[in-house]
Amino acid sequence: MSQNPRTSPSASNAESSPNSPAASVHVKLVLLGEAAVGKSSLVLRIVNDEFEENKQPTIGAAFMKRKINVDNVCVKFDIWDTAGQERFHSLAPMYYRNAQAAMVVYDVTRQSSLEKAKAWVKELQRQANPNIVISLVGNKLDLLEESTDAPEEQSGSAEAATSNAEGEDQKMDGEDGEQEESSSKPQDTDSKTQKEKPVSREEAEAYAKEAGLLFGQTSAKTNIGVLEIFNELAKALPLQQMISERQASRNSQLNRGGVDVNSMIRPSELNRQGQDPDARNVDNCAC
Amino acid sequence: MDEKYDAIVLGTGLTECVLSGLLSVEGKKVLHMDRKDYYGGECASLNLTQLLQKFNKTLPKDIGRGRDFNIDLIPKFMMANEELVKVLVYTDVTRYLEFKQISCSMVYREGRLYKVPATEFEAIKTPLAGIFEKRRLKNFLEFIQSWRDDDPKTHQGIDLDKDTMATLYAKYNLSGGVQEYIGHAMCLYLDDSYKNKPIRESYNRILLYVSSLGKYGKSPYIYPLYGLGELPQGFARLSAIYGGTYMLDVPVDGIELNEDGKFKGVRSGDNVVEADIVIGDPSYFQERTEVVAKVVRAFCLLKHPIDGLEGESGQIIIPQQQVGREHDIYITCLSFEHNVVAKGTYLASVSTIVETSTPELEIHPALNLLGDIVEKFVTISDISVPKEDGTSDNVFVSKSYDATSHFVSVFDDIKDIYKRVTGNELVVKQRANQDQQE
Ligand SMILES: Nc1nc2c(ncn2[C@@H]2O[C@H](COP(=O)(O)OP(=O)(O)O)[C@@H](O)[C@H]2O)c(=O)[nH]1
Ligand SMILES: [Mg+2]
């Protein structure tokens, strides 16, 4: 289960056909969900295979890349993290624009975060591309497993997780009500969080099915299920259609005056490798 | 929210978002608030629903899906080589944007539209100059392009910082018509006051025009898909990535000062959020700004491309003298290709500085060039400027967006505020030395 993302299941795929994939597609993937459910941690896990318990809200790295190889196609995910703009409903339309895949994340220990996730799904249906592939992701599964394996342990680790999330939770209050936005009451959130009942897999999965979403449970911390989510997303995308559409739009764009501002001003992407903290790459495709 | 910020920024217009982005990247702790529930402030791009709401109109027929529209409230284009583009690249905000070229730049003369010549080669061919004048125009452009500050041989007795444009025009014996297109179509001056000022500024503007044109050809302009409103959003995202906190749709009820008269905090409902400084657009500081002019803008939806335009997008300049005015009228034309209107619909935005008590009549010469107009939205807005520069009380107010067709003046204001706020010049750093030679 807790597989290193660098050895993806599609590695076998690559073995059977040693040549590089026949085609590649860029896919804009956006993360959504309540603050502190672990969106940034999931991105960090899939892109860098790391987890940092007390990581500051990711500074300067809200646009990362990950390639996944499915059906002989290299799917290049451009992963957009919220950069905290979900906290006060200040995500810009730009965020949703042309997103082809979305992960809507909730925290399996908090029922209220599933309700928020449902609201984000609605928002996506309103704002995003109608063909977007959405995966509902229940994160922090490790906390639930601990609670069933060793009930005594539970409050301890839940507390740790909560206090980690405190900074974010504080701000999250703003999402619930305007008045609270400027008054921080961290204890309030703490108690709220601890009292909440966990989300049952059955309930979340039933909702996902009904709403036509992919579904999975993960732990960014212990690396459970993360790569699977990305693989499923990649498989669910209409890849062949995207490849031909991209070809068509490329051709028409050249004819119609699309310009690459970067290439005209800055050196080639190659020169930039390594000096760009924001574009880390896990390269597991031969493309 | 009890924490203290380095800077609070009010309003998510382009000026404010660029400053937020730059300050955040430098490690400053920024809180950015907007009382509206969308990004962009005065320079947002609105979809049809938002636009109809703003103008209290009902949906016109045959106009396509409302969500396909992104109408810029401040119509402008970006010059391919202007500093704002460099900042976009330097900060990697280009990552969030896609640009397209604008197909042409036209100037109106005696009832017709002409392509603006900008190279010696085009100068030879332009019908805008008479046969004998073409050569003089070519010589003029060669003089500008070969000028080197440190090489007196290229100066031909001219001092860019002392001599006036009028002097230079006289030296090359250029007629009023050719002066008109150099000053208005290439330098993009709105009136003729530049003629009695030193050449330097005009020289810089011609170089900007020519180098921008040289980047992609066709016209010096580029445009971000989905509208200019993408620019503030991109810089806001940059700021957020570097730790900036964003709050839309929040009350902003005024500012509080310390006993020493310096900025203390921003009042929002019952709370006061504190910071060292505040930056905001004029709509948040009406008592601290004054109105220096008014601009009339008309957003016109058409079902046909504009006659005489080369391609589906472009800029048309109507020089003031052609229509007996003091200020030029601009028309920016865009289409479905730029994701600003639905397929089959075209957008022409007209703007000029108000000179009379009947501004709508002033834009008639421009509207007459457009053919049948399906729907028209007209705004008249103040151009406000701050009364104080903010250095004494740490309250820094930006200027309103003016009637010019590009972002040079917006960027001047950004640089100026940046300097007043940080004490340092804003250096547009390149990632490598590649661009300098151009
Ligand atoms: N136990 C546990 N904690 C997690 C997991 N994922 C994230 N966290 C913690 O939850 C908090 C919020 O995570 P973050 O990624 O910043 O959430 P975001 O606001 O949704 O981006 C941090 O303290 C993380 O360390 C997980 O899978 N298990
Ligand atoms: Mg995050």
PDB file of N, CA and C and ligand atoms in Angstrom, chain A residues 33-42 51-55 57 81-82 86 139-143 161 164-165 168 218-222, ligand 1:
ATOM      1  N   GLY A  33     -10.683  21.990  -1.126  1.00  0.00           N
ATOM      2  CA  GLY A  33     -11.070  21.421   0.151  1.00  0.00           C
ATOM      3  C   GLY A  33     -10.778  22.417   1.255  1.00  0.00           C
ATOM      4  N   GLU A  34     -11.384  22.147   2.390  1.00  0.00           N
ATOM      5  CA  GLU A  34     -11.230  23.034   3.537  1.00  0.00           C
ATOM      6  C   GLU A  34      -9.753  23.186   3.911  1.00  0.00           C
ATOM      7  N   ALA A  35      -9.424  24.309   4.525  1.00  0.00           N
ATOM      8  CA  ALA A  35      -8.053  24.506   4.984  1.00  0.00           C
ATOM      9  C   ALA A  35      -7.696  23.410   5.987  1.00  0.00           C
ATOM     10  N   ALA A  36      -6.464  22.944   5.952  1.00  0.00           N
ATOM     11  CA  ALA A  36      -5.896  22.006   6.925  1.00  0.00           C
ATOM     12  C   ALA A  36      -6.306  20.548   6.745  1.00  0.00           C
ATOM     13  N   VAL A  37      -6.998  20.224   5.653  1.00  0.00           N
ATOM     14  CA  VAL A  37      -7.325  18.815   5.433  1.00  0.00           C
ATOM     15  C   VAL A  37      -6.135  18.033   4.879  1.00  0.00           C
ATOM     16  N   GLY A  38      -5.119  18.757   4.411  1.00  0.00           N
ATOM     17  CA  GLY A  38      -3.910  18.077   3.939  1.00  0.00           C
ATOM     18  C   GLY A  38      -3.665  18.168   2.439  1.00  0.00           C
ATOM     19  N   LYS A  39      -4.211  19.176   1.804  1.00  0.00           N
ATOM     20  CA  LYS A  39      -4.014  19.329   0.355  1.00  0.00           C
ATOM     21  C   LYS A  39      -2.541  19.515   0.016  1.00  0.00           C
ATOM     22  N   SER A  40      -1.910  20.470   0.699  1.00  0.00           N
ATOM     23  CA  SER A  40      -0.504  20.731   0.390  1.00  0.00           C
ATOM     24  C   SER A  40       0.353  19.521   0.726  1.00  0.00           C
ATOM     25  N   SER A  41      -0.022  18.820   1.791  1.00  0.00           N
ATOM     26  CA  SER A  41       0.744  17.627   2.167  1.00  0.00           C
ATOM     27  C   SER A  41       0.631  16.542   1.101  1.00  0.00           C
ATOM     28  N   LEU A  42      -0.553  16.412   0.511  1.00  0.00           N
ATOM     29  CA  LEU A  42      -0.721  15.420  -0.550  1.00  0.00           C
ATOM     30  C   LEU A  42       0.144  15.771  -1.761  1.00  0.00           C
ATOM     31  N   PHE A  51       6.953  14.171   3.723  1.00  0.00           N
ATOM     32  CA  PHE A  51       5.895  14.656   4.598  1.00  0.00           C
ATOM     33  C   PHE A  51       6.573  15.358   5.750  1.00  0.00           C
ATOM     34  N   GLU A  52       6.156  16.576   6.014  1.00  0.00           N
ATOM     35  CA  GLU A  52       6.714  17.274   7.163  1.00  0.00           C
ATOM     36  C   GLU A  52       5.580  17.660   8.078  1.00  0.00           C
ATOM     37  N   GLU A  53       5.654  17.140   9.287  1.00  0.00           N
ATOM     38  CA  GLU A  53       4.567  17.324  10.241  1.00  0.00           C
ATOM     39  C   GLU A  53       4.235  18.800  10.466  1.00  0.00           C
ATOM     40  N   ASN A  54       5.256  19.588  10.684  1.00  0.00           N
ATOM     41  CA  ASN A  54       4.992  20.976  11.059  1.00  0.00           C
ATOM     42  C   ASN A  54       5.354  21.952   9.959  1.00  0.00           C
ATOM     43  N   LYS A  55       5.143  21.490   8.770  1.00  0.00           N
ATOM     44  CA  LYS A  55       5.546  22.329   7.649  1.00  0.00           C
ATOM     45  C   LYS A  55       4.731  23.622   7.623  1.00  0.00           C
ATOM     46  N   PRO A  57       2.863  26.652   5.868  1.00  0.00           N
ATOM     47  CA  PRO A  57       2.123  26.650   4.602  1.00  0.00           C
ATOM     48  C   PRO A  57       3.125  26.857   3.470  1.00  0.00           C
ATOM     49  N   ASP A  81      -1.841  24.007  -6.220  1.00  0.00           N
ATOM     50  CA  ASP A  81      -2.313  24.047  -4.836  1.00  0.00           C
ATOM     51  C   ASP A  81      -2.984  25.407  -4.617  1.00  0.00           C
ATOM     52  N   THR A  82      -3.794  25.490  -3.580  1.00  0.00           N
ATOM     53  CA  THR A  82      -4.593  26.707  -3.386  1.00  0.00           C
ATOM     54  C   THR A  82      -3.790  27.912  -2.907  1.00  0.00           C
ATOM     55  N   GLU A  86      -8.087  29.386  -0.407  1.00  0.00           N
ATOM     56  CA  GLU A  86      -9.402  28.816  -0.116  1.00  0.00           C
ATOM     57  C   GLU A  86      -9.959  29.347   1.204  1.00  0.00           C
ATOM     58  N   ASN A 139      -8.489  12.221   3.387  1.00  0.00           N
ATOM     59  CA  ASN A 139      -7.084  12.187   3.817  1.00  0.00           C
ATOM     60  C   ASN A 139      -6.981  12.026   5.344  1.00  0.00           C
ATOM     61  N   LYS A 140      -5.776  11.774   5.806  1.00  0.00           N
ATOM     62  CA  LYS A 140      -5.430  11.534   7.212  1.00  0.00           C
ATOM     63  C   LYS A 140      -5.965  10.183   7.688  1.00  0.00           C
ATOM     64  N   LEU A 141      -5.965   9.232   6.773  1.00  0.00           N
ATOM     65  CA  LEU A 141      -6.454   7.904   7.100  1.00  0.00           C
ATOM     66  C   LEU A 141      -5.659   7.297   8.255  1.00  0.00           C
ATOM     67  N   ASP A 142      -4.381   7.650   8.352  1.00  0.00           N
ATOM     68  CA  ASP A 142      -3.554   7.103   9.442  1.00  0.00           C
ATOM     69  C   ASP A 142      -4.158   7.375  10.821  1.00  0.00           C
ATOM     70  N   LEU A 143      -4.839   8.494  10.967  1.00  0.00           N
ATOM     71  CA  LEU A 143      -5.424   8.826  12.270  1.00  0.00           C
ATOM     72  C   LEU A 143      -6.561   7.869  12.619  1.00  0.00           C
ATOM     73  N   ALA A 161      -2.218  16.191  15.630  1.00  0.00           N
ATOM     74  CA  ALA A 161      -2.613  16.645  14.301  1.00  0.00           C
ATOM     75  C   ALA A 161      -3.378  17.954  14.383  1.00  0.00           C
ATOM     76  N   ASN A 164      -1.124  20.850  15.062  1.00  0.00           N
ATOM     77  CA  ASN A 164      -0.392  21.200  13.851  1.00  0.00           C
ATOM     78  C   ASN A 164      -1.218  22.080  12.949  1.00  0.00           C
ATOM     79  N   ALA A 165      -2.490  21.707  12.910  1.00  0.00           N
ATOM     80  CA  ALA A 165      -3.364  22.399  11.968  1.00  0.00           C
ATOM     81  C   ALA A 165      -3.889  23.703  12.538  1.00  0.00           C
ATOM     82  N   GLU A 168      -3.890  27.050  10.684  1.00  0.00           N
ATOM     83  CA  GLU A 168      -4.805  27.093   9.560  1.00  0.00           C
ATOM     84  C   GLU A 168      -6.240  27.119  10.050  1.00  0.00           C
ATOM     85  N   THR A 218      -6.665   8.354   1.745  1.00  0.00           N
ATOM     86  CA  THR A 218      -5.209   8.501   1.711  1.00  0.00           C
ATOM     87  C   THR A 218      -4.657   8.878   3.080  1.00  0.00           C
ATOM     88  N   SER A 219      -3.362   8.690   3.179  1.00  0.00           N
ATOM     89  CA  SER A 219      -2.629   9.371   4.234  1.00  0.00           C
ATOM     90  C   SER A 219      -1.379   9.964   3.595  1.00  0.00           C
ATOM     91  N   ALA A 220      -1.315  11.266   3.618  1.00  0.00           N
ATOM     92  CA  ALA A 220      -0.106  11.919   3.106  1.00  0.00           C
ATOM     93  C   ALA A 220       1.054  11.613   4.042  1.00  0.00           C
ATOM     94  N   LYS A 221       0.718  11.405   5.320  1.00  0.00           N
ATOM     95  CA  LYS A 221       1.747  11.175   6.323  1.00  0.00           C
ATOM     96  C   LYS A 221       2.432   9.823   6.129  1.00  0.00           C
ATOM     97  N   THR A 222       1.632   8.758   6.052  1.00  0.00           N
ATOM     98  CA  THR A 222       2.235   7.432   5.950  1.00  0.00           C
ATOM     99  C   THR A 222       2.255   6.912   4.514  1.00  0.00           C
TER     100      THR A 222
HETATM  101  N1  LIG C   1      -1.858  12.605  10.574  1.00  0.00           N
HETATM  102  C1  LIG C   1      -1.877  13.213   9.409  1.00  0.00           C
HETATM  103  N2  LIG C   1      -1.708  14.541   9.336  1.00  0.00           N
HETATM  104  C2  LIG C   1      -1.721  15.130   8.118  1.00  0.00           C
HETATM  105  C3  LIG C   1      -1.914  14.391   6.929  1.00  0.00           C
HETATM  106  N3  LIG C   1      -1.889  15.249   5.900  1.00  0.00           N
HETATM  107  C4  LIG C   1      -1.690  16.468   6.414  1.00  0.00           C
HETATM  108  N4  LIG C   1      -1.577  16.404   7.745  1.00  0.00           N
HETATM  109  C5  LIG C   1      -1.359  17.541   8.665  1.00  0.00           C
HETATM  110  O1  LIG C   1      -2.485  18.395   8.594  1.00  0.00           O
HETATM  111  C6  LIG C   1      -2.083  19.742   8.666  1.00  0.00           C
HETATM  112  C7  LIG C   1      -2.589  20.514   7.464  1.00  0.00           C
HETATM  113  O2  LIG C   1      -1.967  20.031   6.295  1.00  0.00           O
HETATM  114  P1  LIG C   1      -1.829  20.906   4.981  1.00  0.00           P
HETATM  115  O3  LIG C   1      -1.220  20.041   3.958  1.00  0.00           O
HETATM  116  O4  LIG C   1      -1.169  22.197   5.275  1.00  0.00           O
HETATM  117  O5  LIG C   1      -3.372  21.180   4.664  1.00  0.00           O
HETATM  118  P2  LIG C   1      -4.028  22.168   3.586  1.00  0.00           P
HETATM  119  O6  LIG C   1      -4.388  23.414   4.306  1.00  0.00           O
HETATM  120  O7  LIG C   1      -5.236  21.449   3.108  1.00  0.00           O
HETATM  121  O8  LIG C   1      -3.023  22.396   2.514  1.00  0.00           O
HETATM  122  C8  LIG C   1      -0.565  19.748   8.773  1.00  0.00           C
HETATM  123  O9  LIG C   1      -0.212  19.871  10.105  1.00  0.00           O
HETATM  124  C9  LIG C   1      -0.177  18.381   8.256  1.00  0.00           C
HETATM  125  O10 LIG C   1       1.016  17.929   8.834  1.00  0.00           O
HETATM  126  C10 LIG C   1      -2.096  12.962   7.034  1.00  0.00           C
HETATM  127  O11 LIG C   1      -2.281  12.254   6.067  1.00  0.00           O
HETATM  128  N5  LIG C   1      -2.082  12.441   8.307  1.00  0.00           N
END
